[in-house]
Amino acid sequence: MDEKEFKYVIALLLEDVKRLQELEPNAGTEARIWLAKNALDSGDHEG
């Protein structure tokens, strides 16, 4: 999977999680959403 595909899949997962977060708010999930968004925006996702 190349970087573009990776970012696309993560973005789709983030959308799903945000919908679930609206139904059942959870501070831990909100923090992980924030971390994932920032990692995608900064490109800091390489291990």
Coordinates of C-alpha atoms in Angstrom, one line a residue:
M1 CA 0.0 0.0 0.0
D2 CA 1.5 3.3 -1.0
E3 CA 1.3 6.5 1.1
K4 CA -1.7 7.9 -0.7
E5 CA -3.7 4.7 -0.2
F6 CA -2.7 4.6 3.4
K7 CA -3.9 8.1 4.0
Y8 CA -7.2 7.4 2.2
V9 CA -7.9 4.4 4.4
I10 CA -7.0 6.2 7.6
A11 CA -9.3 9.1 6.5
L12 CA -12.2 6.7 5.9
L13 CA -11.6 5.1 9.3
L14 CA -11.5 8.5 11.0
E15 CA -14.9 9.4 9.4
D16 CA -16.4 6.1 10.8
V17 CA -15.0 6.8 14.3
K18 CA -16.2 10.3 14.3
R19 CA -19.8 9.1 13.6
L20 CA -19.5 6.5 16.4
Q21 CA -18.1 9.2 18.7
E22 CA -21.2 11.3 18.1
L23 CA -23.4 8.4 19.3
E24 CA -21.3 7.4 22.3
P25 CA -18.8 10.1 23.3
N26 CA -15.6 8.9 24.9
A27 CA -12.6 11.1 25.9
G28 CA -10.1 8.4 25.0
T29 CA -11.5 8.0 21.5
E30 CA -11.6 11.7 21.0
A31 CA -7.9 11.9 21.9
R32 CA -7.0 9.2 19.4
I33 CA -9.0 10.9 16.7
W34 CA -7.0 14.1 17.4
L35 CA -3.7 12.2 17.3
A36 CA -4.6 10.4 14.0
K37 CA -5.7 13.7 12.4
N38 CA -2.5 15.4 13.4
A39 CA -0.4 12.5 12.2
L40 CA -2.0 12.6 8.8
D41 CA -1.7 16.4 8.5
S42 CA 2.0 16.4 9.6
G43 CA 2.9 13.2 7.6
D44 CA 4.2 11.8 10.9
H45 CA 2.9 8.2 10.3
E46 CA 6.0 6.4 9.4
G47 CA 7.3 3.8 11.9

